[in-house]
Tab-separated table of C-alpha atoms and ligand atoms in Angstrom:
chain	number	residue	atom	x	y	z
A	1	MET	CA	-25.550	23.501	1.728
A	2	LYS	CA	-22.936	26.234	1.942
A	3	ALA	CA	-19.301	25.568	2.660
A	4	TYR	CA	-18.811	25.508	6.412
A	5	GLN	CA	-16.318	28.344	6.153
A	6	GLU	CA	-19.108	30.608	4.932
A	7	LEU	CA	-21.379	29.929	7.890
A	8	SER	CA	-21.810	32.547	10.604
A	9	ARG	CA	-20.787	31.755	14.163
A	10	GLU	CA	-24.453	31.328	15.095
A	11	GLU	CA	-25.020	28.930	12.227
A	12	LEU	CA	-21.955	26.953	13.225
A	13	LEU	CA	-23.109	26.778	16.830
A	14	ALA	CA	-26.526	25.518	15.785
A	15	LEU	CA	-24.906	22.956	13.512
A	16	LYS	CA	-22.592	21.839	16.276
A	17	ALA	CA	-25.547	21.227	18.600
A	18	GLU	CA	-27.357	19.238	15.921
A	19	LEU	CA	-24.306	17.165	14.979
A	20	GLY	CA	-23.387	16.651	18.633
A	21	GLN	CA	-26.825	15.157	19.245
A	22	ALA	CA	-26.524	12.905	16.202
A	23	TYR	CA	-23.119	11.797	17.445
A	24	GLU	CA	-24.481	10.903	20.887
A	25	ASP	CA	-27.226	8.876	19.181
A	26	ALA	CA	-24.614	7.105	17.039
A	27	LYS	CA	-22.584	6.255	20.126
A	28	GLY	CA	-25.664	4.600	21.558
A	29	ARG	CA	-25.884	2.230	18.606
A	30	GLY	CA	-23.101	0.061	19.994
A	31	LEU	CA	-21.065	-0.212	16.812
A	32	SER	CA	-17.907	-2.273	17.092
A	33	LEU	CA	-15.923	-2.304	13.896
A	34	ASP	CA	-12.256	-2.535	13.160
A	35	MET	CA	-11.348	-0.793	9.911
A	36	SER	CA	-7.774	-0.114	10.871
A	37	ARG	CA	-6.078	-2.430	8.370
A	38	GLY	CA	-6.610	-3.361	4.750
A	39	LYS	CA	-7.679	-6.899	5.493
A	40	PRO	CA	-9.530	-8.965	2.900
A	41	GLY	CA	-13.172	-9.538	3.793
A	42	GLU	CA	-14.485	-12.971	4.666
A	43	THR	CA	-16.329	-13.340	1.349
A	44	GLN	CA	-13.053	-12.770	-0.495
A	45	LEU	CA	-11.470	-15.534	1.525
A	46	GLU	CA	-14.447	-17.835	0.980
A	47	ILE	CA	-14.241	-17.680	-2.812
A	48	GLY	CA	-10.688	-18.959	-2.553
A	49	MET	CA	-11.521	-22.074	-0.556
A	50	GLY	CA	-10.892	-24.351	-3.540
A	51	PHE	CA	-7.258	-23.436	-2.960
A	52	MET	CA	-7.300	-25.730	0.062
A	53	ASP	CA	-8.162	-28.685	-2.165
A	54	ALA	CA	-5.765	-27.872	-4.971
A	55	LEU	CA	-3.149	-30.147	-3.407
A	56	ASN	CA	-3.796	-33.295	-1.439
A	57	SER	CA	-2.205	-36.644	-0.747
A	58	GLN	CA	-3.349	-37.908	-4.154
A	59	SER	CA	-1.846	-34.991	-6.094
A	60	GLY	CA	1.485	-35.408	-7.705
A	61	MET	CA	4.065	-33.466	-5.747
A	62	LYS	CA	6.491	-32.869	-8.547
A	63	ALA	CA	7.059	-29.520	-10.165
A	64	GLU	CA	7.332	-29.337	-13.948
A	65	ASN	CA	11.111	-29.642	-13.753
A	66	GLY	CA	10.798	-32.845	-11.739
A	67	VAL	CA	11.641	-31.237	-8.400
A	68	ASP	CA	9.791	-32.865	-5.523
A	69	VAL	CA	8.240	-29.921	-3.675
A	70	ARG	CA	8.284	-31.911	-0.430
A	71	ASN	CA	12.030	-31.894	-0.407
A	72	TYR	CA	14.895	-29.397	-0.393
A	73	GLY	CA	16.007	-27.991	-3.692
A	74	ALA	CA	15.111	-25.252	-6.199
A	75	PRO	CA	15.969	-22.381	-3.846
A	76	ASP	CA	14.738	-19.816	-6.373
A	77	GLY	CA	11.348	-21.511	-6.398
A	78	ILE	CA	9.711	-23.918	-8.824
A	79	PRO	CA	9.630	-22.655	-12.427
A	80	GLU	CA	5.852	-22.533	-12.776
A	81	ALA	CA	5.531	-20.390	-9.609
A	82	ARG	CA	8.276	-18.060	-10.782
A	83	ARG	CA	6.409	-17.725	-14.051
A	84	LEU	CA	3.129	-16.996	-12.264
A	85	LEU	CA	4.534	-14.191	-10.129
A	86	ALA	CA	6.682	-12.926	-12.996
A	87	ASP	CA	3.476	-12.561	-15.012
A	88	MET	CA	1.875	-10.721	-12.103
A	89	MET	CA	4.716	-8.214	-12.204
A	90	GLY	CA	5.091	-8.259	-15.985
A	91	VAL	CA	8.742	-9.363	-15.780
A	92	LYS	CA	10.708	-12.400	-16.965
A	93	PRO	CA	10.718	-15.509	-14.717
A	94	GLU	CA	14.512	-15.549	-14.647
A	95	ASN	CA	14.387	-12.181	-12.892
A	96	VAL	CA	12.289	-13.589	-10.038
A	97	ILE	CA	13.186	-15.340	-6.805
A	98	MET	CA	10.322	-16.881	-4.889
A	99	CYS	CA	10.287	-16.115	-1.183
A	100	GLY	CA	8.096	-16.803	1.812
A	101	ASN	CA	4.444	-16.241	2.602
A	102	GLY	CA	4.323	-12.515	1.883
A	103	SER	CA	6.287	-9.569	0.609
A	104	LEU	CA	6.815	-7.360	3.646
A	105	ASN	CA	9.421	-9.644	5.143
A	106	VAL	CA	11.231	-9.674	1.786
A	107	MET	CA	11.438	-5.893	1.977
A	108	TYR	CA	12.569	-6.114	5.582
A	109	ASP	CA	15.228	-8.657	4.612
A	110	THR	CA	16.374	-6.436	1.763
A	111	ILE	CA	16.946	-3.509	4.099
A	112	SER	CA	18.475	-5.765	6.727
A	113	ARG	CA	20.871	-7.292	4.184
A	114	SER	CA	21.863	-3.855	2.906
A	115	MET	CA	22.561	-2.804	6.491
A	116	THR	CA	24.812	-5.717	7.332
A	117	GLN	CA	26.218	-6.832	3.962
A	118	GLY	CA	25.931	-3.792	1.742
A	119	VAL	CA	24.558	-3.692	-1.778
A	120	LEU	CA	26.631	-5.240	-4.574
A	121	GLY	CA	29.913	-4.782	-2.754
A	122	SER	CA	29.308	-1.296	-1.352
A	123	THR	CA	29.871	-0.418	2.303
A	124	PRO	CA	27.201	-1.951	4.543
A	125	TRP	CA	24.811	0.778	5.559
A	126	CYS	CA	25.370	0.060	9.250
A	127	ARG	CA	28.942	1.320	8.898
A	128	LEU	CA	27.854	4.666	7.510
A	129	ASP	CA	27.242	7.715	9.674
A	130	LYS	CA	23.966	8.443	8.033
A	131	VAL	CA	21.531	6.482	5.892
A	132	LYS	CA	18.427	8.165	4.535
A	133	PHE	CA	15.357	6.989	2.657
A	134	LEU	CA	12.804	8.897	0.652
A	135	CYS	CA	9.269	8.212	1.760
A	136	PRO	CA	6.471	9.339	-0.527
A	137	ALA	CA	3.605	10.264	1.769
A	138	PRO	CA	0.862	9.591	2.416
A	139	GLY	CA	2.261	6.076	2.191
A	140	TYR	CA	2.279	2.628	3.728
A	141	ASP	CA	2.956	2.723	7.462
A	142	ARG	CA	4.727	-0.641	7.520
A	143	HIS	CA	7.323	0.599	5.031
A	144	PHE	CA	8.037	3.510	7.313
A	145	ALA	CA	8.152	1.168	10.298
A	146	ILE	CA	10.909	-0.885	8.645
A	147	THR	CA	13.109	2.105	7.856
A	148	GLU	CA	12.532	3.562	11.312
A	149	HIS	CA	13.333	0.189	12.883
A	150	PHE	CA	16.774	0.229	11.261
A	151	GLY	CA	17.451	3.812	12.310
A	152	ILE	CA	17.250	5.080	8.742
A	153	GLU	CA	16.326	8.746	8.515
A	154	MET	CA	13.146	9.255	6.562
A	155	ILE	CA	12.531	12.191	4.266
A	156	THR	CA	8.944	12.851	3.279
A	157	VAL	CA	8.264	13.340	-0.417
A	158	PRO	CA	4.791	14.602	-1.329
A	159	MET	CA	2.590	12.327	-3.411
A	160	THR	CA	0.695	13.577	-6.442
A	161	PRO	CA	-1.900	11.743	-8.557
A	162	GLU	CA	0.986	10.939	-10.960
A	163	GLY	CA	3.212	9.466	-8.257
A	164	PRO	CA	5.838	10.984	-5.959
A	165	ASP	CA	7.034	14.544	-6.611
A	166	MET	CA	9.762	13.588	-9.081
A	167	ASP	CA	11.433	17.012	-9.147
A	168	MET	CA	12.144	16.574	-5.466
A	169	VAL	CA	13.170	12.930	-5.851
A	170	GLU	CA	15.637	13.756	-8.648
A	171	ARG	CA	17.055	16.743	-6.812
A	172	LEU	CA	17.629	14.885	-3.544
A	173	VAL	CA	18.841	11.599	-4.988
A	174	SER	CA	21.340	13.180	-7.360
A	175	LYS	CA	22.974	15.269	-4.644
A	176	ASP	CA	22.978	13.282	-1.439
A	177	PRO	CA	24.936	9.998	-1.334
A	178	SER	CA	23.440	9.127	2.056
A	179	ILE	CA	20.049	8.649	0.401
A	180	LYS	CA	19.951	4.925	-0.269
A	181	GLY	CA	16.428	4.208	-1.322
A	182	ILE	CA	12.831	5.159	-1.845
A	183	TRP	CA	9.603	3.339	-1.019
A	184	CYS	CA	7.179	3.133	-3.926
A	185	VAL	CA	3.736	1.577	-4.298
A	186	PRO	CA	3.388	2.231	-8.018
A	187	LYS	CA	-0.053	0.839	-8.671
A	188	TYR	CA	-3.156	1.790	-6.669
A	189	SER	CA	-0.876	3.253	-4.047
A	190	ASN	CA	-1.540	2.782	-0.371
A	191	PRO	CA	-3.525	4.807	0.708
A	192	GLN	CA	-4.488	7.076	-2.198
A	193	GLY	CA	-5.010	4.470	-4.898
A	194	TYR	CA	-2.894	6.458	-7.372
A	195	SER	CA	-1.084	4.720	-10.235
A	196	TYR	CA	2.210	6.181	-11.357
A	197	SER	CA	2.181	7.862	-14.764
A	198	ASP	CA	4.473	6.661	-17.547
A	199	GLU	CA	6.521	9.802	-17.112
A	200	THR	CA	7.010	9.095	-13.414
A	201	VAL	CA	8.160	5.533	-14.102
A	202	ARG	CA	10.564	6.734	-16.801
A	203	ARG	CA	11.950	9.407	-14.517
A	204	PHE	CA	12.514	6.758	-11.866
A	205	ALA	CA	14.357	4.580	-14.349
A	206	ALA	CA	16.455	7.557	-15.451
A	207	LEU	CA	17.548	8.547	-11.930
A	208	GLU	CA	21.254	9.217	-11.549
A	209	PRO	CA	21.723	8.718	-7.807
A	210	ALA	CA	24.766	10.060	-6.016
A	211	ALA	CA	24.908	6.731	-4.149
A	212	ALA	CA	25.870	3.675	-6.214
A	213	ASP	CA	23.902	1.567	-3.735
A	214	PHE	CA	20.702	3.571	-4.070
A	215	ARG	CA	17.735	1.317	-4.861
A	216	ILE	CA	14.106	1.882	-5.712
A	217	PHE	CA	11.917	-0.340	-3.540
A	218	TRP	CA	9.052	-0.987	-5.945
A	219	ASP	CA	6.314	-2.601	-3.881
A	220	ASN	CA	3.813	-3.764	-6.461
A	221	ALA	CA	1.391	-5.040	-3.838
A	222	TYR	CA	-1.743	-4.082	-5.795
A	223	ALA	CA	-0.604	-4.937	-9.316
A	224	ILE	CA	-3.747	-6.889	-10.188
A	225	HIS	CA	-6.225	-5.544	-7.651
A	226	HIS	CA	-8.634	-3.753	-9.959
A	227	LEU	CA	-12.077	-2.624	-8.869
A	228	TYR	CA	-13.321	-2.316	-12.434
A	229	ASP	CA	-12.404	-4.576	-15.352
A	230	GLU	CA	-11.886	-1.715	-17.724
A	231	GLU	CA	-9.513	0.078	-15.348
A	232	GLU	CA	-6.915	-2.582	-15.812
A	233	ARG	CA	-5.773	-0.776	-18.919
A	234	GLN	CA	-6.421	2.767	-17.780
A	235	ASP	CA	-4.321	2.325	-14.657
A	236	SER	CA	-1.650	0.156	-16.196
A	237	ILE	CA	1.832	1.235	-15.324
A	238	LEU	CA	5.071	0.796	-17.198
A	239	GLU	CA	7.170	-2.183	-16.209
A	240	ILE	CA	10.048	-0.777	-14.179
A	241	LEU	CA	12.717	-3.472	-14.624
A	242	SER	CA	12.819	-3.128	-18.386
A	243	GLU	CA	12.567	0.675	-18.155
A	244	CYS	CA	15.627	0.674	-15.874
A	245	GLU	CA	17.447	-1.614	-18.263
A	246	ARG	CA	16.565	0.616	-21.196
A	247	ALA	CA	17.817	3.655	-19.286
A	248	GLY	CA	21.125	1.897	-18.667
A	249	HIS	CA	20.441	1.349	-14.939
A	250	PRO	CA	19.556	-2.338	-14.730
A	251	ASP	CA	20.429	-2.637	-11.033
A	252	LEU	CA	18.437	0.348	-9.830
A	253	VAL	CA	15.310	-1.435	-8.666
A	254	TYR	CA	13.993	-4.243	-6.486
A	255	GLU	CA	10.401	-5.142	-7.148
A	256	PHE	CA	8.241	-6.966	-4.603
A	257	CYS	CA	4.873	-8.652	-4.804
A	258	SER	CA	2.854	-11.382	-3.171
A	259	THR	CA	-0.420	-13.235	-3.369
A	260	SER	CA	-1.429	-12.217	0.168
A	261	LYS	CA	-4.352	-10.262	-1.214
A	262	VAL	CA	-4.993	-12.646	-4.053
A	263	ILE	CA	-5.557	-15.777	-2.019
A	264	PHE	CA	-5.081	-15.795	1.773
A	265	ALA	CA	-3.427	-12.933	3.626
A	266	GLY	CA	-0.239	-14.260	5.137
A	267	GLY	CA	-0.810	-17.610	3.395
A	268	GLY	CA	0.336	-16.607	-0.040
A	269	ILE	CA	3.674	-16.569	-1.785
A	270	GLY	CA	5.969	-13.581	-2.059
A	271	ALA	CA	8.658	-12.785	-4.575
A	272	VAL	CA	11.350	-10.321	-5.448
A	273	ALA	CA	12.274	-9.361	-9.007
A	274	SER	CA	15.484	-7.630	-9.984
A	275	SER	CA	18.510	-7.663	-12.278
A	276	GLN	CA	20.722	-10.766	-12.398
A	277	ALA	CA	23.468	-8.928	-10.499
A	278	ASN	CA	21.078	-7.948	-7.717
A	279	LEU	CA	19.588	-11.450	-7.595
A	280	GLU	CA	23.072	-12.927	-7.162
A	281	ASP	CA	23.659	-10.479	-4.330
A	282	ILE	CA	20.378	-11.526	-2.736
A	283	ARG	CA	21.148	-15.237	-3.136
A	284	ARG	CA	24.457	-14.844	-1.280
A	285	SER	CA	22.580	-13.881	1.872
A	286	MET	CA	19.425	-15.842	1.266
A	287	SER	CA	21.343	-19.089	0.985
A	288	ILE	CA	22.635	-18.500	4.510
A	289	GLN	CA	19.200	-17.549	5.725
A	290	THR	CA	17.200	-20.497	4.344
A	291	ILE	CA	17.597	-23.710	2.381
A	292	GLY	CA	14.478	-22.762	0.537
A	293	TYR	CA	10.981	-21.424	0.988
A	294	ASP	CA	7.696	-23.286	0.915
A	295	LYS	CA	7.501	-24.964	-2.479
A	296	VAL	CA	4.395	-26.899	-1.474
A	297	ASN	CA	2.509	-23.618	-1.344
A	298	GLN	CA	4.090	-22.556	-4.621
A	299	LEU	CA	2.792	-25.722	-6.284
A	300	ARG	CA	-0.607	-25.313	-4.673
A	301	HIS	CA	-0.832	-21.824	-6.188
A	302	VAL	CA	-0.056	-23.118	-9.656
A	303	ARG	CA	-2.446	-26.044	-9.364
A	304	TYR	CA	-5.205	-23.723	-8.217
A	305	PHE	CA	-4.766	-20.758	-10.543
A	306	LYS	CA	-3.213	-22.761	-13.419
A	307	ASN	CA	-1.699	-19.608	-14.870
A	308	PHE	CA	-1.898	-15.834	-14.796
A	309	ASP	CA	-5.201	-15.831	-16.686
A	310	GLY	CA	-6.656	-17.984	-13.925
A	311	MET	CA	-5.389	-15.526	-11.361
A	312	LYS	CA	-6.885	-12.594	-13.225
A	313	GLU	CA	-10.255	-14.359	-13.355
A	314	HIS	CA	-10.054	-14.879	-9.603
A	315	MET	CA	-9.229	-11.209	-9.081
A	316	LYS	CA	-12.304	-10.203	-11.070
A	317	LYS	CA	-14.325	-11.925	-8.365
A	318	HIS	CA	-12.446	-9.959	-5.724
A	319	GLY	CA	-13.143	-6.783	-7.665
A	320	ALA	CA	-16.843	-7.613	-7.754
A	321	LEU	CA	-16.847	-8.033	-3.966
A	322	MET	CA	-14.782	-4.928	-3.273
A	323	ARG	CA	-16.540	-2.582	-5.688
A	324	PRO	CA	-19.809	-2.232	-3.744
A	325	LYS	CA	-17.809	-1.612	-0.586
A	326	PHE	CA	-15.810	1.201	-2.127
A	327	GLU	CA	-18.982	2.577	-3.645
A	328	THR	CA	-20.691	2.515	-0.236
A	329	VAL	CA	-17.895	4.633	1.210
A	330	LEU	CA	-17.854	7.009	-1.747
A	331	LYS	CA	-21.631	7.382	-1.626
A	332	ALA	CA	-21.490	8.332	2.055
A	333	LEU	CA	-18.657	10.780	1.417
A	334	LYS	CA	-20.735	12.533	-1.246
A	335	ASP	CA	-22.590	14.086	1.664
A	336	LEU	CA	-19.460	16.156	2.317
A	337	GLU	CA	-19.292	17.539	-1.209
A	338	GLY	CA	-19.225	21.318	-1.339
A	339	LEU	CA	-18.801	21.701	2.427
A	340	GLY	CA	-15.124	22.621	2.149
A	341	ILE	CA	-14.161	20.253	4.953
A	342	GLY	CA	-12.588	17.339	3.136
A	343	GLU	CA	-11.371	15.793	-0.081
A	344	TRP	CA	-10.944	12.177	-0.956
A	345	THR	CA	-9.619	9.873	-3.637
A	346	LYS	CA	-11.766	7.669	-5.877
A	347	PRO	CA	-9.482	4.757	-6.671
A	348	ASN	CA	-9.904	2.246	-9.460
A	349	GLY	CA	-8.203	-0.446	-7.442
A	350	GLY	CA	-6.206	-1.321	-4.374
A	351	TYR	CA	-7.471	-1.415	-0.831
A	352	PHE	CA	-7.979	2.136	0.372
A	353	VAL	CA	-9.679	5.463	0.030
A	354	SER	CA	-7.589	8.361	1.257
A	355	PHE	CA	-9.336	11.239	2.987
A	356	GLU	CA	-7.896	14.714	3.493
A	357	ALA	CA	-9.623	16.484	6.335
A	358	MET	CA	-9.237	20.159	7.181
A	359	GLU	CA	-5.836	20.818	8.648
A	360	GLY	CA	-5.606	19.813	12.306
A	361	CYS	CA	-8.695	17.583	12.224
A	362	ALA	CA	-7.589	14.044	11.343
A	363	LYS	CA	-6.668	12.888	14.814
A	364	ALA	CA	-9.842	14.271	16.346
A	365	ILE	CA	-11.957	12.578	13.653
A	366	VAL	CA	-10.275	9.227	14.200
A	367	ASP	CA	-10.707	9.626	17.980
A	368	ARG	CA	-14.387	10.474	17.611
A	369	CYS	CA	-14.948	7.448	15.362
A	370	ARG	CA	-13.226	5.191	17.857
A	371	GLU	CA	-15.306	6.518	20.767
A	372	ALA	CA	-18.388	5.619	18.763
A	373	GLY	CA	-17.120	2.117	17.988
A	374	VAL	CA	-15.300	2.387	14.656
A	375	THR	CA	-11.539	1.967	14.704
A	376	LEU	CA	-9.738	3.535	11.750
A	377	THR	CA	-6.030	3.497	10.949
A	378	GLY	CA	-4.408	5.858	13.443
A	379	ALA	CA	-4.133	9.424	12.162
A	380	GLY	CA	-0.547	10.134	11.189
A	381	ALA	CA	0.187	6.486	10.336
A	382	THR	CA	0.470	7.318	6.649
A	383	PHE	CA	3.489	9.581	7.291
A	384	PRO	CA	7.049	8.815	8.399
A	385	TYR	CA	7.381	8.633	12.187
A	386	GLY	CA	3.574	8.579	12.412
A	387	LYS	CA	3.518	12.358	12.137
A	388	ASP	CA	1.288	13.965	9.581
A	389	PRO	CA	2.520	17.568	9.557
A	390	LYS	CA	-0.942	18.842	8.679
A	391	ASP	CA	-2.850	16.288	10.748
A	392	SER	CA	-5.229	15.870	7.840
A	393	ASN	CA	-4.813	12.445	6.209
A	394	ILE	CA	-7.030	9.506	7.115
A	395	ARG	CA	-6.845	6.095	5.491
A	396	ILE	CA	-10.180	4.370	4.991
A	397	ALA	CA	-10.036	0.607	4.504
A	398	PRO	CA	-13.353	-0.633	3.115
A	399	SER	CA	-12.403	-4.274	2.499
A	400	PHE	CA	-13.043	-6.016	5.816
A	401	PRO	CA	-16.517	-5.007	7.058
A	402	THR	CA	-19.667	-6.236	5.354
A	403	LYS	CA	-21.414	-3.737	3.109
A	404	GLU	CA	-24.053	-3.134	5.797
A	405	GLU	CA	-21.479	-2.529	8.513
A	406	LEU	CA	-19.550	-0.314	6.160
A	407	ALA	CA	-22.600	1.827	5.428
A	408	MET	CA	-22.997	2.480	9.169
A	409	ALA	CA	-19.287	3.111	9.631
A	410	ALA	CA	-19.117	5.465	6.663
A	411	ASP	CA	-22.109	7.456	7.920
A	412	LEU	CA	-20.461	7.724	11.311
A	413	PHE	CA	-17.233	8.849	9.660
A	414	VAL	CA	-19.058	11.573	7.734
A	415	LEU	CA	-20.772	12.703	10.916
A	416	CYS	CA	-17.452	12.859	12.780
A	417	VAL	CA	-15.833	14.819	9.948
A	418	LYS	CA	-18.640	17.364	10.104
A	419	LEU	CA	-18.629	17.633	13.878
A	420	VAL	CA	-14.871	17.962	14.224
A	421	SER	CA	-14.709	20.469	11.373
A	422	VAL	CA	-17.387	22.654	12.928
A	423	GLU	CA	-15.551	22.544	16.235
A	424	LYS	CA	-12.309	23.417	14.505
A	425	LEU	CA	-13.825	26.372	12.678
A	426	LEU	CA	-15.378	27.692	15.877
A	427	GLU	CA	-12.083	27.288	17.699
A	428	THR	CA	-10.120	29.028	14.918
A	429	ARG	CA	-12.553	31.927	14.856
A	430	HIS	CA	-12.469	32.185	18.624
A	431	ASN	CA	-8.680	32.260	18.593
A	432	SER	CA	-8.464	34.875	15.878
A	433	LEU	CA	-11.075	36.994	17.707
A	434	SER	CA	-9.122	36.810	20.957
A	435	LYS	CA	-5.965	37.794	19.083
A	436	THR	CA	-7.547	40.807	17.428
A	437	GLY	CA	-9.688	41.702	20.482
B	501	PLP	C1	1.688	-1.528	-0.064
B	501	PLP	C2	1.679	-2.826	0.655
B	501	PLP	N1	2.751	-3.621	0.592
B	501	PLP	C3	2.786	-4.797	1.237
B	501	PLP	C4	1.732	-5.214	2.006
B	501	PLP	C5	1.847	-6.501	2.759
B	501	PLP	O1	1.942	-7.525	1.900
B	501	PLP	P1	2.340	-9.012	2.345
B	501	PLP	O2	1.157	-9.609	2.986
B	501	PLP	O3	2.665	-9.611	1.046
B	501	PLP	O4	3.509	-8.940	3.256
B	501	PLP	C6	0.594	-4.429	2.098
B	501	PLP	C7	-0.532	-4.856	2.926
B	501	PLP	O5	-1.390	-4.116	3.276
B	501	PLP	C8	0.567	-3.197	1.414
B	501	PLP	O6	-0.483	-2.387	1.477
C-alpha cells in the first residue's frame, strides 16, 4: 500500500467510501470499552489477592522496630516499608518518607506546601507574581492538572526518546527565577514509554537553576513496570538522588513512587524520597497535616512481598499479563506502517503506547472511536492546558480491557485513523485547490 499522501483524489475518495462503510459496520457491533485511563486489568488485580490475607487478626502487628502498626507513631513509616520503597527507587531508606495510598497526592501536597510555606525557607510561591513550571509533553495529564489548579503557568518542553529537550530545560531554568519546577516521569514515561538516558539524568543533576527553590519532580511511577524481563537492564536509568548529590545539588530533587500499579490501584503505599534537608522541610508541614499514614498497609505490603525481590517476582507476573496486550495493540498498528498517517512508540514497560497522528487529526480520531463505542484518553490531555498544538498525540492504554476486547478496540482505532486521515487529506487538498483556483 502506498502512503496516503501519494494517492490521487479519486483513490482517496474510493478509500473514504470503503473505510466509511467499514466504520458504519463497526458502529453496529455495539462495542462499549473504556480505555481512557491506565487502569490495571482485572487479572493483574486477581494475582495480588494473597495480599488480602497477608495480615489478619492472627498476624503479629508489630513492625521490626517494635512499633505497633495499629497505633500512632513512626510518622516516617515503618523501617521495613521504607526499605521496600527505597529499593524500588534505588535510594537509601533514610531518604524516604512513607505517605498515603498513592503518589499523586504527595505531589499535590508538595506543590501545595511550596505555595503556602515555601521551599527550605524561600518565599512561598503564592506570594510571588509569577510561578512557572516546565512540562515535558506529551506528559501525564494529572501532573498538568495540579500545576494548573494552583495557577502555575506551564511551559511545554518537547519530549525526545532520551527524555525532555535538555538544551531547552537548561536554558530556561538557568535564566528565569520564576521557573520553580519540572515534571518528570523518568522511566517508561507516560505516555511514550521512554526512559531517560544517562546523559539526561546527569544534565538534570547538573542544573544550575536561577531559582534556589527550583525542584525536579521525579515521578518514578513505572520504576519496576517492565514488559520484558531483559528490558529491566536496557531501560535502567541512573538514580537521580545520588547523581544530584554528586553534582553538588543534593536538594534539587523530590522523587515520588507508589505501589498503586504493583498491588491495588489506590490501595497501595506512596512515598517521597529526597535529601535530609528537604525531608525536614516536608516533615514540618506533614506533621501538621497528619499524625501518620496507614502503617497497617505498610506492614501488609512487607508481609506479602517480603522484600524487593518478592516485589520484582510479582511484577514479572504483571509483565506477562501486560505483554500480550501491548503486542495486540502493536500488531494492529502494524497495519498503518508505510501509510504516512501515524507513528507510535513501542515501549518496553509502563502503561501506554503513544500515537502521533497526522497534524489536526487526533481529536477527530478520538471522537470517531468514541462514537463507535471505544473511549480513549481525550485528545490534548497529554499537553498542558489540554491543548496539543498539533492536535496529533493520542494516548493508548492497553492495560484494562481483555486481550479480545483490545483486539477489537485496536482494529477500530486503526480504522478511525485511516478514515480521519483520508478525510483530512481530501480537505487539505480541497482547501489548497480553492486557494489556488
Ligand atoms: C506518571 C504517573 N504518576 C502517578 C500516577 C498515579 O499514581 P498513584 O496511584 O500512586 O497516585 C500515574 C497513574 O497513572 C502515572 O501515570
